[in-house]
Amino acid sequence: MKKLLNTLYNNNENRYLSLDGLNVVVLEDNSEIGRIPLHNLEMIVTVGYTGVSPALMGACAENNINLCFLKPNGTFLARVTGRTKGNVILRKTQYLISENDEESLKIARNFIIGKIFNAKWVIERAKRDYSLRLNTEKLSKTSGILSNSISMVQNCNDADMLRGIEGEAAGIYFSVFDDLILQQKKDFKFITRNRRPPLDNVNALLSLTYTMLTNMCQAALETVGLDPYVGFMHSDRPGRASLALDLMEELRSVFADRFVLTLINKKMITSKDFEKMESGAVFLTENGRKKFFTALQNRKKETITHPFLNEKVEWGVVPYVQALLLSRYIRGDIDEYPPFLWK
């Protein structure tokens, strides 16, 4: 099983990352303020435009270290990847499946079953843990609708219809998302999902978490030898990592949304950690991003029992496990892609 290594988050726009031997060197005003052994890292996330040396970019590409650039406001900018890895036969099979509507639909259905199932159980878990503080009747009704959506997905034989069911289920789930926010209600009011840019504190957290989850899924797919740009549900589009977006669907609620709810409900993030632009866009401040990245790294280190493998894994490894299971299905080693079904 893949070992979870560390992620280096460069959250300060004035810091520059360079390479010295086998170490990442952090520079500020041309003075060294820290160094981290390269072999301890699996990902580097850097915020702002100060940059990374070409030598470090090359070392990351050579050592399969995921290097992700975010804009100063925390939105995605670019990624650096190295040589294409993996079995060419695996990728050729992936491409053939992507061109076959029936075969693509088999995989896409399981992605969406996982997404809706996990959304349902986020609600069920909240009902169980906070029954005295929540409108359990309302949540039970929503959970029942999502159960019906799962049945509809299982019997769906059309890709457009599948997308329609998925969209309706997402709307139903988000209709009660505000109920799951139990603290700081004045500052963290969720009305609807908005992005590009996010217009409130909750959506700012969701957008940044989804960006990081997409990056994790893309890196996982590249690690197992799959092409993250050729998906089975999200259509091909230049520059869009369609398969990474497919894979992250089943992890949105249980990894990303629950993480955001934890940040708010445990007051790990407060209204002071956000700034509002003249355009109305809302983003985390530098201090807010520091809190966010620290909490995210801690969440990635938490251990769970994988529902399909029945083995202990860290949350940060789950995208890799799902990518590995997908590659096994594409190779014909297993009969069906097993979605991540979390309770």
mmCIF file of C-alpha atoms in Angstrom, residues 17-216:
data_model
loop_
_atom_site.group_PDB
_atom_site.id
_atom_site.type_symbol
_atom_site.label_atom_id
_atom_site.label_comp_id
_atom_site.label_asym_id
_atom_site.label_seq_id
_atom_site.Cartn_x
_atom_site.Cartn_y
_atom_site.Cartn_z
ATOM 1 C CA LEU A 17 11.270 27.589 -3.210
ATOM 2 C CA SER A 18 14.526 26.270 -4.627
ATOM 3 C CA LEU A 19 16.549 23.060 -4.696
ATOM 4 C CA ASP A 20 19.812 22.370 -2.881
ATOM 5 C CA GLY A 21 20.986 18.816 -3.381
ATOM 6 C CA LEU A 22 18.093 16.636 -2.211
ATOM 7 C CA ASN A 23 16.425 19.378 -0.174
ATOM 8 C CA VAL A 24 13.723 21.947 -0.827
ATOM 9 C CA VAL A 25 14.981 25.299 0.411
ATOM 10 C CA VAL A 26 12.515 28.000 1.478
ATOM 11 C CA LEU A 27 13.802 31.527 0.859
ATOM 12 C CA GLU A 28 12.393 34.850 2.014
ATOM 13 C CA ASP A 29 14.149 38.089 1.042
ATOM 14 C CA ASN A 30 17.003 35.896 -0.287
ATOM 15 C CA SER A 31 17.544 34.416 3.191
ATOM 16 C CA GLU A 32 17.024 30.734 3.936
ATOM 17 C CA ILE A 33 14.292 30.181 6.524
ATOM 18 C CA GLY A 34 13.879 26.417 6.190
ATOM 19 C CA ARG A 35 14.672 23.250 4.264
ATOM 20 C CA ILE A 36 12.819 19.970 3.840
ATOM 21 C CA PRO A 37 14.213 16.675 2.472
ATOM 22 C CA LEU A 38 12.718 16.013 -0.949
ATOM 23 C CA HIS A 39 12.197 12.293 -0.267
ATOM 24 C CA ASN A 40 9.776 13.111 2.576
ATOM 25 C CA LEU A 41 7.348 14.896 0.234
ATOM 26 C CA GLU A 42 4.576 13.701 -2.040
ATOM 27 C CA MET A 43 3.132 17.138 -2.812
ATOM 28 C CA ILE A 44 4.088 20.813 -2.813
ATOM 29 C CA VAL A 45 1.387 23.484 -2.856
ATOM 30 C CA THR A 46 2.551 27.067 -3.309
ATOM 31 C CA VAL A 47 0.408 30.219 -3.180
ATOM 32 C CA GLY A 48 1.140 33.344 -5.212
ATOM 33 C CA TYR A 49 3.453 34.224 -8.077
ATOM 34 C CA THR A 50 6.869 34.386 -6.377
ATOM 35 C CA GLY A 51 7.587 30.950 -7.733
ATOM 36 C CA VAL A 52 9.674 27.827 -7.692
ATOM 37 C CA SER A 53 13.074 27.300 -9.263
ATOM 38 C CA PRO A 54 13.291 25.317 -12.542
ATOM 39 C CA ALA A 55 15.644 22.887 -10.796
ATOM 40 C CA LEU A 56 13.026 22.132 -8.145
ATOM 41 C CA MET A 57 10.329 21.760 -10.807
ATOM 42 C CA GLY A 58 12.524 19.241 -12.582
ATOM 43 C CA ALA A 59 13.251 17.328 -9.375
ATOM 44 C CA CYS A 60 9.515 17.179 -8.576
ATOM 45 C CA ALA A 61 8.739 15.884 -12.056
ATOM 46 C CA GLU A 62 11.526 13.307 -11.865
ATOM 47 C CA ASN A 63 10.464 12.067 -8.434
ATOM 48 C CA ASN A 64 6.707 12.105 -9.093
ATOM 49 C CA ILE A 65 6.100 14.856 -6.528
ATOM 50 C CA ASN A 66 2.904 16.702 -7.288
ATOM 51 C CA LEU A 67 3.623 20.448 -7.626
ATOM 52 C CA CYS A 68 0.518 22.639 -7.552
ATOM 53 C CA PHE A 69 0.355 26.424 -7.932
ATOM 54 C CA LEU A 70 -2.518 28.455 -6.461
ATOM 55 C CA LYS A 71 -3.301 32.109 -7.116
ATOM 56 C CA PRO A 72 -2.922 34.510 -4.156
ATOM 57 C CA ASN A 73 -6.630 34.083 -3.371
ATOM 58 C CA GLY A 74 -6.271 30.299 -3.186
ATOM 59 C CA THR A 75 -7.842 29.353 -6.522
ATOM 60 C CA PHE A 76 -6.132 26.873 -8.849
ATOM 61 C CA LEU A 77 -3.477 28.203 -11.242
ATOM 62 C CA ALA A 78 -1.389 25.323 -12.633
ATOM 63 C CA ARG A 79 0.258 21.964 -11.979
ATOM 64 C CA VAL A 80 3.635 20.570 -12.927
ATOM 65 C CA THR A 81 3.861 16.937 -13.959
ATOM 66 C CA GLY A 82 6.730 14.813 -15.159
ATOM 67 C CA ARG A 83 7.039 12.010 -17.672
ATOM 68 C CA THR A 84 4.001 9.892 -18.386
ATOM 69 C CA LYS A 85 4.170 6.808 -16.205
ATOM 70 C CA GLY A 86 2.393 3.469 -16.260
ATOM 71 C CA ASN A 87 1.554 0.686 -18.644
ATOM 72 C CA VAL A 88 0.680 1.983 -22.117
ATOM 73 C CA ILE A 89 -1.745 -0.924 -22.530
ATOM 74 C CA LEU A 90 -3.655 0.288 -19.461
ATOM 75 C CA ARG A 91 -4.068 3.747 -20.963
ATOM 76 C CA LYS A 92 -5.032 2.399 -24.372
ATOM 77 C CA THR A 93 -7.733 0.308 -22.693
ATOM 78 C CA GLN A 94 -8.883 3.404 -20.785
ATOM 79 C CA TYR A 95 -9.200 5.309 -24.068
ATOM 80 C CA LEU A 96 -11.196 2.482 -25.682
ATOM 81 C CA ILE A 97 -13.614 2.398 -22.737
ATOM 82 C CA SER A 98 -14.021 6.178 -22.842
ATOM 83 C CA GLU A 99 -15.145 5.897 -26.478
ATOM 84 C CA ASN A 100 -17.693 3.203 -25.602
ATOM 85 C CA ASP A 101 -20.843 4.766 -24.145
ATOM 86 C CA GLU A 102 -22.105 1.561 -22.552
ATOM 87 C CA GLU A 103 -18.801 0.699 -20.873
ATOM 88 C CA SER A 104 -18.260 4.289 -19.714
ATOM 89 C CA LEU A 105 -21.725 4.339 -18.191
ATOM 90 C CA LYS A 106 -20.958 1.264 -16.073
ATOM 91 C CA ILE A 107 -18.122 3.125 -14.366
ATOM 92 C CA ALA A 108 -19.929 6.477 -14.237
ATOM 93 C CA ARG A 109 -22.910 4.887 -12.480
ATOM 94 C CA ASN A 110 -20.680 3.627 -9.695
ATOM 95 C CA PHE A 111 -19.028 7.021 -9.271
ATOM 96 C CA ILE A 112 -22.457 8.596 -8.799
ATOM 97 C CA ILE A 113 -23.771 5.808 -6.579
ATOM 98 C CA GLY A 114 -20.782 6.489 -4.339
ATOM 99 C CA LYS A 115 -21.428 10.237 -4.416
ATOM 100 C CA ILE A 116 -25.111 10.017 -3.481
ATOM 101 C CA PHE A 117 -24.600 7.218 -0.942
ATOM 102 C CA ASN A 118 -21.949 9.245 0.870
ATOM 103 C CA ALA A 119 -24.035 12.417 0.781
ATOM 104 C CA LYS A 120 -26.901 10.453 2.340
ATOM 105 C CA TRP A 121 -24.647 9.170 5.118
ATOM 106 C CA VAL A 122 -23.260 12.612 5.913
ATOM 107 C CA ILE A 123 -26.856 13.515 6.671
ATOM 108 C CA GLU A 124 -27.508 10.283 8.574
ATOM 109 C CA ARG A 125 -24.391 10.743 10.678
ATOM 110 C CA ALA A 126 -25.430 14.297 11.568
ATOM 111 C CA LYS A 127 -28.883 13.003 12.533
ATOM 112 C CA ARG A 128 -27.330 10.394 14.786
ATOM 113 C CA ASP A 129 -24.790 12.676 16.454
ATOM 114 C CA TYR A 130 -26.938 15.801 16.879
ATOM 115 C CA SER A 131 -30.499 14.504 17.071
ATOM 116 C CA LEU A 132 -31.477 17.071 19.725
ATOM 117 C CA ARG A 133 -30.212 20.031 17.715
ATOM 118 C CA LEU A 134 -31.456 19.171 14.236
ATOM 119 C CA ASN A 135 -34.783 18.808 12.492
ATOM 120 C CA THR A 136 -34.470 15.045 12.130
ATOM 121 C CA GLU A 137 -37.760 14.726 10.277
ATOM 122 C CA LYS A 138 -36.539 17.105 7.573
ATOM 123 C CA LEU A 139 -33.199 15.310 7.312
ATOM 124 C CA SER A 140 -34.868 11.882 7.199
ATOM 125 C CA LYS A 141 -37.031 13.029 4.309
ATOM 126 C CA THR A 142 -33.970 14.286 2.440
ATOM 127 C CA SER A 143 -32.114 11.038 3.139
ATOM 128 C CA GLY A 144 -35.065 9.060 1.774
ATOM 129 C CA ILE A 145 -35.075 11.068 -1.455
ATOM 130 C CA LEU A 146 -31.357 10.362 -1.874
ATOM 131 C CA SER A 147 -32.007 6.642 -1.377
ATOM 132 C CA ASN A 148 -34.507 6.813 -4.234
ATOM 133 C CA SER A 149 -31.909 8.624 -6.333
ATOM 134 C CA ILE A 150 -29.484 5.744 -5.804
ATOM 135 C CA SER A 151 -32.099 3.300 -7.095
ATOM 136 C CA MET A 152 -32.637 5.497 -10.132
ATOM 137 C CA VAL A 153 -28.897 5.554 -10.837
ATOM 138 C CA GLN A 154 -28.687 1.770 -10.619
ATOM 139 C CA ASN A 155 -31.344 1.453 -13.311
ATOM 140 C CA CYS A 156 -30.119 4.313 -15.486
ATOM 141 C CA ASN A 157 -28.999 3.427 -19.016
ATOM 142 C CA ASP A 158 -28.405 6.898 -20.408
ATOM 143 C CA ALA A 159 -25.473 9.206 -19.666
ATOM 144 C CA ASP A 160 -27.487 12.433 -19.921
ATOM 145 C CA MET A 161 -30.151 11.020 -17.624
ATOM 146 C CA LEU A 162 -27.429 10.001 -15.172
ATOM 147 C CA ARG A 163 -26.102 13.560 -15.113
ATOM 148 C CA GLY A 164 -29.620 14.822 -14.523
ATOM 149 C CA ILE A 165 -30.134 12.480 -11.556
ATOM 150 C CA GLU A 166 -26.749 13.461 -10.147
ATOM 151 C CA GLY A 167 -27.539 17.162 -10.459
ATOM 152 C CA GLU A 168 -30.925 16.803 -8.759
ATOM 153 C CA ALA A 169 -29.403 14.732 -5.935
ATOM 154 C CA ALA A 170 -26.687 17.344 -5.396
ATOM 155 C CA GLY A 171 -29.338 20.058 -5.167
ATOM 156 C CA ILE A 172 -31.332 18.027 -2.635
ATOM 157 C CA TYR A 173 -28.235 17.401 -0.534
ATOM 158 C CA PHE A 174 -27.167 21.053 -0.528
ATOM 159 C CA SER A 175 -30.712 22.116 0.380
ATOM 160 C CA VAL A 176 -30.029 20.874 3.931
ATOM 161 C CA PHE A 177 -26.324 21.692 4.097
ATOM 162 C CA ASP A 178 -26.979 24.832 6.115
ATOM 163 C CA ASP A 179 -28.752 22.690 8.745
ATOM 164 C CA LEU A 180 -25.458 20.845 9.322
ATOM 165 C CA ILE A 181 -23.704 24.090 10.290
ATOM 166 C CA LEU A 182 -24.197 24.166 14.051
ATOM 167 C CA GLN A 183 -21.831 26.950 15.117
ATOM 168 C CA GLN A 184 -21.085 30.489 13.962
ATOM 169 C CA LYS A 185 -24.408 30.587 12.114
ATOM 170 C CA LYS A 186 -24.297 34.349 11.674
ATOM 171 C CA ASP A 187 -20.997 34.263 9.800
ATOM 172 C CA PHE A 188 -21.403 30.928 8.018
ATOM 173 C CA LYS A 189 -24.760 30.941 6.297
ATOM 174 C CA PHE A 190 -25.107 28.579 3.343
ATOM 175 C CA ILE A 191 -27.841 29.428 0.851
ATOM 176 C CA THR A 192 -26.671 27.844 -2.382
ATOM 177 C CA ARG A 193 -23.498 26.571 -3.989
ATOM 178 C CA ASN A 194 -21.657 29.320 -5.861
ATOM 179 C CA ARG A 195 -18.144 29.410 -7.294
ATOM 180 C CA ARG A 196 -15.840 31.192 -9.745
ATOM 181 C CA PRO A 197 -15.759 33.146 -7.548
ATOM 182 C CA PRO A 198 -17.227 32.013 -4.213
ATOM 183 C CA LEU A 199 -19.469 34.696 -2.732
ATOM 184 C CA ASP A 200 -19.589 33.733 0.942
ATOM 185 C CA ASN A 201 -17.452 32.137 3.639
ATOM 186 C CA VAL A 202 -18.855 28.617 3.301
ATOM 187 C CA ASN A 203 -18.443 28.516 -0.464
ATOM 188 C CA ALA A 204 -14.897 29.892 -0.140
ATOM 189 C CA LEU A 205 -14.024 26.903 2.065
ATOM 190 C CA LEU A 206 -15.812 24.416 -0.193
ATOM 191 C CA SER A 207 -14.099 25.728 -3.323
ATOM 192 C CA LEU A 208 -10.607 25.558 -1.850
ATOM 193 C CA THR A 209 -11.230 22.066 -0.440
ATOM 194 C CA TYR A 210 -12.551 20.824 -3.788
ATOM 195 C CA THR A 211 -9.477 22.283 -5.492
ATOM 196 C CA MET A 212 -7.196 20.355 -3.165
ATOM 197 C CA LEU A 213 -9.241 17.150 -3.528
ATOM 198 C CA THR A 214 -9.134 17.399 -7.332
ATOM 199 C CA ASN A 215 -5.378 17.803 -7.138
ATOM 200 C CA MET A 216 -5.106 14.726 -4.898
#
